[in-house]
Short mmCIF file of C-alpha atoms in Angstrom, two decimals:
data_model
loop_
_atom_site.label_atom_id
_atom_site.label_comp_id
_atom_site.label_asym_id
_atom_site.label_seq_id
_atom_site.Cartn_x
_atom_site.Cartn_y
_atom_site.Cartn_z
CA MET A 1 0.00 0.00 0.00
CA VAL A 2 1.48 3.34 -1.04
CA ALA A 3 1.32 6.02 1.66
CA GLU A 4 -0.94 8.98 1.03
CA MET A 5 0.59 11.31 -1.53
CA THR A 6 0.22 14.99 -2.33
CA SER A 7 -1.25 15.78 -5.73
CA LEU A 8 2.19 16.71 -7.03
CA GLU A 9 3.77 13.49 -5.78
CA ARG A 10 0.89 11.49 -7.27
CA VAL A 11 1.18 13.05 -10.73
CA LEU A 12 4.98 12.80 -10.83
CA ALA A 13 4.84 9.16 -9.72
CA MET A 14 2.39 8.37 -12.53
CA LEU A 15 4.63 10.12 -15.07
CA ASN A 16 7.64 8.20 -13.75
CA ARG A 17 5.69 4.91 -13.93
CA LYS A 18 5.85 4.34 -10.19
CA PRO A 19 3.10 3.19 -7.79
CA VAL A 20 0.49 5.72 -6.66
CA ASP A 21 -1.89 5.85 -3.70
CA ARG A 22 -4.71 6.49 -6.18
CA VAL A 23 -4.81 7.31 -9.87
CA PRO A 24 -4.33 11.04 -10.46
CA VAL A 25 -7.13 13.12 -11.96
CA ILE A 26 -5.70 15.75 -14.29
CA THR A 27 -6.94 18.29 -16.80
CA GLY A 28 -5.56 20.28 -19.70
CA SER A 29 -7.75 23.34 -19.42
CA THR A 30 -9.63 25.01 -16.58
CA MET A 31 -11.70 27.88 -18.05
CA VAL A 32 -14.91 26.83 -16.28
CA LYS A 33 -17.72 29.41 -16.26
CA GLU A 34 -19.07 28.41 -12.84
CA TYR A 35 -15.64 28.86 -11.26
CA ILE A 36 -15.03 32.13 -13.13
CA GLU A 37 -18.26 33.55 -11.72
CA LYS A 38 -17.66 32.11 -8.25
CA SER A 39 -14.18 33.67 -8.09
CA GLY A 40 -15.31 37.05 -9.43
CA GLY A 41 -13.34 36.77 -12.67
CA VAL A 42 -14.07 39.40 -15.33
CA TRP A 43 -13.97 38.74 -19.08
CA PRO A 44 -11.62 39.23 -20.88
CA ASP A 45 -9.40 40.35 -18.00
CA TYR A 46 -9.01 36.80 -16.65
CA HIS A 47 -6.96 35.94 -19.75
CA SER A 48 -4.27 38.47 -18.81
CA ASN A 49 -4.62 38.72 -15.03
CA ALA A 50 -2.69 36.06 -13.12
CA GLU A 51 -4.68 36.58 -9.92
CA MET A 52 -8.00 35.99 -11.69
CA MET A 53 -6.64 33.06 -13.69
CA ILE A 54 -5.30 31.19 -10.68
CA ASN A 55 -8.42 31.98 -8.66
CA VAL A 56 -10.33 29.98 -11.28
CA SER A 57 -7.75 27.23 -11.88
CA GLY A 58 -7.24 26.87 -8.15
CA LEU A 59 -10.91 25.97 -7.66
CA MET A 60 -10.45 23.01 -10.01
CA HIS A 61 -7.91 21.77 -7.45
CA THR A 62 -9.39 22.85 -4.11
CA ASP A 63 -13.10 22.47 -4.91
CA ALA A 64 -13.32 19.77 -7.58
CA GLY A 65 -10.27 17.85 -6.36
CA VAL A 66 -8.28 17.74 -9.63
CA ASP A 67 -4.58 17.12 -9.01
CA ASN A 68 -3.14 19.84 -11.22
CA VAL A 69 -3.47 23.61 -11.57
CA VAL A 70 -3.29 24.76 -15.18
CA ALA A 71 -2.41 28.04 -16.91
CA PRO A 72 -3.13 29.66 -19.32
CA PHE A 73 -6.71 29.38 -20.61
CA GLY A 74 -6.80 28.30 -24.25
CA MET A 75 -4.49 27.86 -27.20
CA PHE A 76 -3.99 31.43 -28.38
CA VAL A 77 -1.17 32.90 -26.30
CA GLU A 78 1.66 32.03 -28.69
CA SER A 79 -0.27 33.43 -31.67
CA ILE A 80 -1.39 36.70 -30.12
CA ALA A 81 2.12 37.28 -28.77
CA LEU A 82 3.41 37.02 -32.35
CA GLY A 83 0.94 39.61 -33.60
CA LEU A 84 -1.76 37.41 -35.11
CA GLU A 85 -5.39 38.43 -34.81
CA VAL A 86 -7.26 36.62 -32.06
CA LYS A 87 -10.97 36.78 -31.34
CA MET A 88 -11.18 36.81 -27.55
CA GLY A 89 -14.44 34.86 -27.25
CA LYS A 90 -16.68 35.29 -24.22
CA ILE A 91 -16.88 34.11 -20.63
CA ASP A 92 -17.77 30.63 -21.92
CA ILE A 93 -16.03 30.64 -25.32
CA GLN A 94 -12.29 30.11 -25.74
CA PRO A 95 -10.30 32.68 -27.78
CA SER A 96 -9.55 31.65 -31.37
CA VAL A 97 -6.81 32.59 -33.85
CA ARG A 98 -8.17 34.42 -36.94
CA SER A 99 -5.19 35.39 -39.11
CA PHE A 100 -1.91 33.93 -40.33
CA PHE A 101 1.44 34.79 -41.89
CA LYS A 102 2.25 34.35 -45.59
CA LYS A 103 5.80 33.10 -45.07
CA PRO A 104 8.01 32.00 -42.15
CA GLU A 105 10.27 35.06 -42.54
CA GLU A 106 7.38 37.29 -41.42
CA VAL A 107 7.29 35.71 -37.95
CA ASN A 108 9.15 37.93 -35.48
CA TYR A 109 9.56 36.43 -32.01
CA ASP A 110 12.33 38.71 -30.71
CA ASN A 111 10.02 40.19 -28.04
CA PHE A 112 7.90 37.09 -27.45
CA LEU A 113 8.49 37.01 -23.70
CA GLU A 114 7.46 40.67 -23.39
CA ASP A 115 3.88 40.03 -24.50
CA LYS A 116 1.31 40.56 -21.73
CA PHE A 117 -0.35 37.17 -22.28
CA VAL A 118 2.97 35.34 -22.14
CA LYS A 119 3.92 37.27 -19.02
CA ASN A 120 0.54 36.33 -17.55
CA THR A 121 1.28 32.63 -18.07
CA LEU A 122 4.60 32.99 -16.29
CA ASP A 123 3.10 35.06 -13.46
CA SER A 124 0.26 32.52 -13.13
CA ILE A 125 2.72 29.64 -12.80
CA LYS A 126 4.65 31.50 -10.10
CA LEU A 127 1.44 32.37 -8.24
CA ALA A 128 0.14 28.79 -8.48
CA LYS A 129 3.43 27.46 -7.08
CA GLU A 130 3.16 29.85 -4.12
CA ARG A 131 -0.49 29.08 -3.35
CA TYR A 132 -0.63 25.38 -4.19
CA PRO A 133 2.83 23.86 -3.61
CA ASP A 134 1.27 20.39 -3.27
CA ALA A 135 -0.45 20.55 -6.69
CA ALA A 136 1.11 19.72 -10.05
CA VAL A 137 1.41 23.16 -11.66
CA THR A 138 0.95 22.65 -15.39
CA ALA A 139 1.76 24.94 -18.32
CA PHE A 140 -0.73 24.51 -21.19
CA LEU A 141 1.25 25.02 -24.41
CA VAL A 142 0.68 24.68 -28.15
CA ALA A 143 2.82 21.92 -29.70
CA PRO A 144 4.94 22.40 -32.87
CA ILE A 145 2.63 21.15 -35.63
CA THR A 146 -0.36 23.03 -34.27
CA LEU A 147 1.67 26.19 -33.77
CA ALA A 148 3.03 25.87 -37.32
CA GLY A 149 -0.61 25.55 -38.44
CA ASP A 150 -1.53 28.71 -36.54
CA LEU A 151 1.37 30.54 -38.16
CA MET A 152 0.57 29.48 -41.74
CA GLY A 153 -3.20 28.97 -41.32
CA ALA A 154 -4.86 25.65 -40.45
CA GLU A 155 -6.22 25.14 -43.99
CA ASN A 156 -2.79 25.80 -45.48
CA LEU A 157 -1.28 23.28 -43.04
CA SER A 158 -3.66 20.61 -44.29
CA VAL A 159 -2.83 21.31 -47.96
CA LEU A 160 0.92 21.62 -47.46
CA SER A 161 1.02 18.47 -45.33
CA ILE A 162 -0.18 16.48 -48.34
CA LYS A 163 2.04 18.25 -50.86
CA CYS A 164 5.17 17.86 -48.75
CA LEU A 165 4.79 14.08 -48.73
CA GLN A 166 4.99 14.17 -52.52
CA LYS A 167 7.61 16.81 -53.27
CA GLU A 168 10.90 17.57 -51.55
CA LYS A 169 10.60 21.30 -52.24
CA GLN A 170 7.27 21.43 -50.40
CA MET A 171 8.79 19.41 -47.57
CA GLU A 172 11.51 22.05 -47.20
CA LYS A 173 8.83 24.72 -46.96
CA MET A 174 7.00 22.73 -44.29
CA LYS A 175 10.19 22.23 -42.31
CA GLU A 176 10.82 25.99 -42.38
CA TRP A 177 7.43 26.64 -40.71
CA VAL A 178 7.97 23.89 -38.14
CA ALA A 179 11.50 25.16 -37.38
CA VAL A 180 10.09 28.59 -36.53
CA ALA A 181 7.40 27.00 -34.36
CA LEU A 182 10.02 24.97 -32.51
CA GLU A 183 12.12 28.04 -31.77
CA ILE A 184 9.09 29.74 -30.21
CA ASN A 185 8.17 26.53 -28.37
CA LYS A 186 11.64 26.40 -26.81
CA ILE A 187 11.62 30.03 -25.69
CA TYR A 188 8.22 29.58 -24.04
CA ALA A 189 9.06 26.18 -22.50
CA GLU A 190 12.26 27.49 -20.94
CA ALA A 191 10.45 30.47 -19.44
CA CYS A 192 7.70 28.23 -18.04
CA ALA A 193 10.25 25.87 -16.50
CA GLU A 194 12.11 28.78 -14.93
CA ALA A 195 8.79 30.07 -13.55
CA GLY A 196 8.36 26.75 -11.75
CA ALA A 197 6.08 24.58 -13.90
CA ASP A 198 6.02 20.96 -12.72
CA LEU A 199 4.63 19.66 -16.01
CA LEU A 200 4.45 20.91 -19.60
CA TYR A 201 1.22 19.89 -21.33
CA TYR A 202 1.57 20.13 -25.11
CA SER A 203 -1.58 20.09 -27.21
CA ASP A 204 -0.90 19.18 -30.83
CA ALA A 205 -4.54 19.34 -31.92
CA SER A 206 -3.73 19.97 -35.58
CA ALA A 207 -1.58 16.83 -35.80
CA SER A 208 -4.81 14.85 -35.58
CA PRO A 209 -5.47 12.21 -38.26
CA ASN A 210 -8.74 14.12 -38.72
CA LEU A 211 -6.73 17.01 -40.20
CA VAL A 212 -3.46 15.60 -41.54
CA MET A 213 -2.47 12.17 -42.81
CA PRO A 214 -0.84 9.74 -40.33
CA GLU A 215 2.13 9.52 -42.73
CA PHE A 216 2.66 13.24 -42.25
CA TYR A 217 2.63 12.87 -38.48
CA TYR A 218 5.22 10.11 -38.60
CA GLU A 219 7.50 11.98 -40.99
CA VAL A 220 7.18 15.54 -39.67
CA GLY A 221 5.18 15.51 -36.44
CA VAL A 222 7.06 12.83 -34.52
CA PRO A 223 10.50 14.45 -35.00
CA ALA A 224 9.08 17.87 -34.09
CA ASP A 225 7.27 16.66 -30.96
CA LYS A 226 10.35 14.66 -29.97
CA GLU A 227 12.57 17.73 -30.35
CA ILE A 228 10.45 19.89 -28.05
CA GLY A 229 10.01 16.92 -25.71
CA ASP A 230 13.74 16.32 -25.46
CA TYR A 231 14.21 20.04 -24.84
CA SER A 232 11.59 19.93 -22.06
CA HIS A 233 13.45 17.04 -20.42
CA LYS A 234 16.70 19.00 -20.74
CA LEU A 235 14.96 21.77 -18.78
CA GLY A 236 14.04 19.22 -16.11
CA CYS A 237 10.31 19.16 -16.94
CA PRO A 238 8.24 16.07 -17.71
CA TRP A 239 5.80 16.57 -20.58
CA GLU A 240 2.44 15.29 -21.74
CA LEU A 241 1.33 15.05 -25.36
CA HIS A 242 -2.31 15.44 -26.40
CA ILE A 243 -3.55 15.02 -29.96
CA CYS A 244 -7.24 15.34 -30.84
CA GLY A 245 -9.49 12.90 -32.69
CA ASP A 246 -9.04 9.21 -33.31
CA THR A 247 -5.29 8.93 -32.81
CA THR A 248 -5.18 5.15 -32.92
CA PRO A 249 -3.17 5.15 -36.22
CA ILE A 250 -0.48 7.40 -34.70
CA ILE A 251 -0.26 6.28 -31.07
CA GLU A 252 2.90 4.29 -31.79
CA GLY A 253 4.43 7.50 -33.16
CA MET A 254 3.21 9.54 -30.18
CA ALA A 255 4.84 7.04 -27.85
CA ALA A 256 8.08 7.28 -29.86
CA THR A 257 8.35 11.02 -29.13
CA GLY A 258 9.52 10.26 -25.59
CA ALA A 259 6.46 11.87 -24.00
CA ASP A 260 6.01 10.98 -20.34
CA CYS A 261 2.28 10.61 -20.87
CA LEU A 262 -0.13 10.44 -23.83
CA SER A 263 -3.58 12.02 -23.70
CA VAL A 264 -6.31 10.64 -25.98
CA GLU A 265 -9.91 11.50 -26.80
CA GLN A 266 -13.03 9.48 -26.04
CA VAL A 267 -13.18 8.11 -29.60
CA VAL A 268 -9.99 6.13 -28.92
CA ASN A 269 -10.34 2.64 -27.47
CA MET A 270 -8.33 2.88 -24.26
CA GLU A 271 -7.50 -0.82 -24.08
CA GLU A 272 -6.13 -0.76 -27.64
CA ALA A 273 -4.27 2.51 -27.03
CA THR A 274 -2.51 1.26 -23.91
CA LYS A 275 -1.51 -1.90 -25.72
CA ILE A 276 0.05 0.07 -28.60
CA ALA A 277 1.74 2.61 -26.29
CA GLY A 278 3.52 -0.11 -24.33
CA ASP A 279 5.01 1.24 -21.11
CA VAL A 280 4.16 4.88 -21.90
CA PRO A 281 1.24 5.95 -19.65
CA VAL A 282 -1.99 6.78 -21.50
CA VAL A 283 -4.69 9.01 -19.99
CA GLY A 284 -7.93 10.62 -21.14
CA ASN A 285 -10.85 9.04 -22.91
CA VAL A 286 -13.65 10.37 -20.63
CA THR A 287 -16.25 12.28 -22.70
CA PRO A 288 -15.93 16.01 -21.79
CA LEU A 289 -19.64 16.71 -22.44
CA LEU A 290 -20.48 14.48 -19.47
CA MET A 291 -19.22 17.30 -17.24
CA VAL A 292 -21.97 19.49 -18.70
CA GLU A 293 -24.97 17.22 -19.03
CA GLY A 294 -23.97 13.71 -17.90
CA THR A 295 -25.76 11.79 -15.18
CA GLU A 296 -23.88 10.51 -12.14
CA GLU A 297 -24.17 6.97 -13.47
CA GLN A 298 -22.76 7.95 -16.88
CA ILE A 299 -19.79 9.80 -15.38
CA ILE A 300 -18.94 6.91 -13.05
CA ALA A 301 -19.29 4.35 -15.85
CA GLU A 302 -17.02 6.20 -18.31
CA THR A 303 -14.40 6.97 -15.68
CA ARG A 304 -14.22 3.34 -14.62
CA LYS A 305 -14.23 2.08 -18.22
CA ALA A 306 -11.13 4.15 -19.08
CA LEU A 307 -9.31 2.99 -15.95
CA ASP A 308 -10.34 -0.62 -16.56
CA GLY A 309 -8.87 -0.15 -20.05
CA GLY A 310 -5.48 0.69 -18.58
CA ALA A 311 -5.49 4.49 -18.22
CA LYS A 312 -2.86 5.58 -15.69
CA ALA A 313 -4.71 8.78 -14.78
CA SER A 314 -8.26 9.96 -15.28
CA MET A 315 -8.58 12.81 -17.75
CA LEU A 316 -11.30 14.16 -20.00
CA GLY A 317 -10.93 13.47 -23.69
CA CYS A 318 -10.18 17.07 -24.73
CA GLY A 319 -10.12 19.76 -22.09
CA THR A 320 -12.72 20.75 -19.54
CA PRO A 321 -15.80 22.37 -21.17
CA PRO A 322 -16.55 25.91 -19.92
CA HIS A 323 -20.07 24.86 -18.93
CA SER A 324 -18.87 22.00 -16.72
CA THR A 325 -20.57 21.95 -13.33
CA SER A 326 -18.75 21.54 -10.04
CA ASP A 327 -21.00 18.69 -8.90
CA ARG A 328 -20.19 16.68 -12.04
CA LEU A 329 -16.46 17.42 -11.72
CA LYS A 330 -16.56 16.16 -8.12
CA THR A 331 -18.42 13.02 -9.23
CA TRP A 332 -15.67 12.38 -11.80
CA VAL A 333 -12.89 12.75 -9.18
CA LYS A 334 -14.77 10.53 -6.71
CA ALA A 335 -15.28 7.87 -9.37
CA ALA A 336 -11.50 7.72 -9.96
CA THR A 337 -10.87 7.62 -6.19
CA ASP A 338 -13.39 4.82 -5.66
CA TRP A 339 -11.93 2.83 -8.55
CA SER A 340 -8.46 3.20 -7.01
CA ALA A 341 -9.66 1.94 -3.63
CA GLU A 342 -10.97 -1.21 -5.27
CA ASN A 343 -8.15 -1.86 -7.72
CA LEU A 344 -4.80 -0.55 -6.40
#
């Protein structure tokens, strides 16, 4: 029997493939409307105010019982810091990137760390470490292929990803975009590690087989994710890789990146995913919408099904929906705790 652990110890043990007192419950995003309102957060200020951001993220830890505290909200910080247009959304809608560059040479990241949203991430990490030293403070970052897609435009990424598999010249163009993305990734990762992040969570949503061919992920995505992953390890930070959609065809590649943990959506069969991933921990698979409209029985059943399938931590398939309710989040955490008591 493993002695009772703090949330941080529990998450790090899972990432290091060591025994835990119970399976961790982790999340990749924490912009939950109920917690924003409860904490007095004001839109859009909570995207650039560390105090407001951690007031919300902290409730996911102290009220719902999730083991990590995450910053920032959403996948727009890198883009807006580079000068791209971003629609800021609403209290319950995540910001979204609306413009792109025409060529890699246009991307200027000399003053990346001076942007107010980047600074907010770093300040949020520092504040979370001060307030919640026992939680796993997590930086939510955009991974290389997705960031390259934001830089060149998601539709252009899809087209170029096909062309580059057929022509060397197009491959060189793709590699130029990814190289720029990786440089920005490294600057941001280093700053987050220095700020005190315990875990770097990389979302490579646009590397999904729903958007690009698996062959593209193996040829371009795996080396890129591995490069930023190796760099994260060099900084002393474990890292988690999430890719959206049915990632079954690329899980072997995801595992080959050296990620300490793979996060998958609910459309992925957990038992099959864990078998393919080998000794690399797989998490996720719980339908996010259950946190908005699921019954207690549904939440318990899906949580247990993922853990029965071999998940090493309980996690929603793709972020925490803004309209999640605290009672459903608590039911989810309790379901994972109860499963642990019966099975560990």
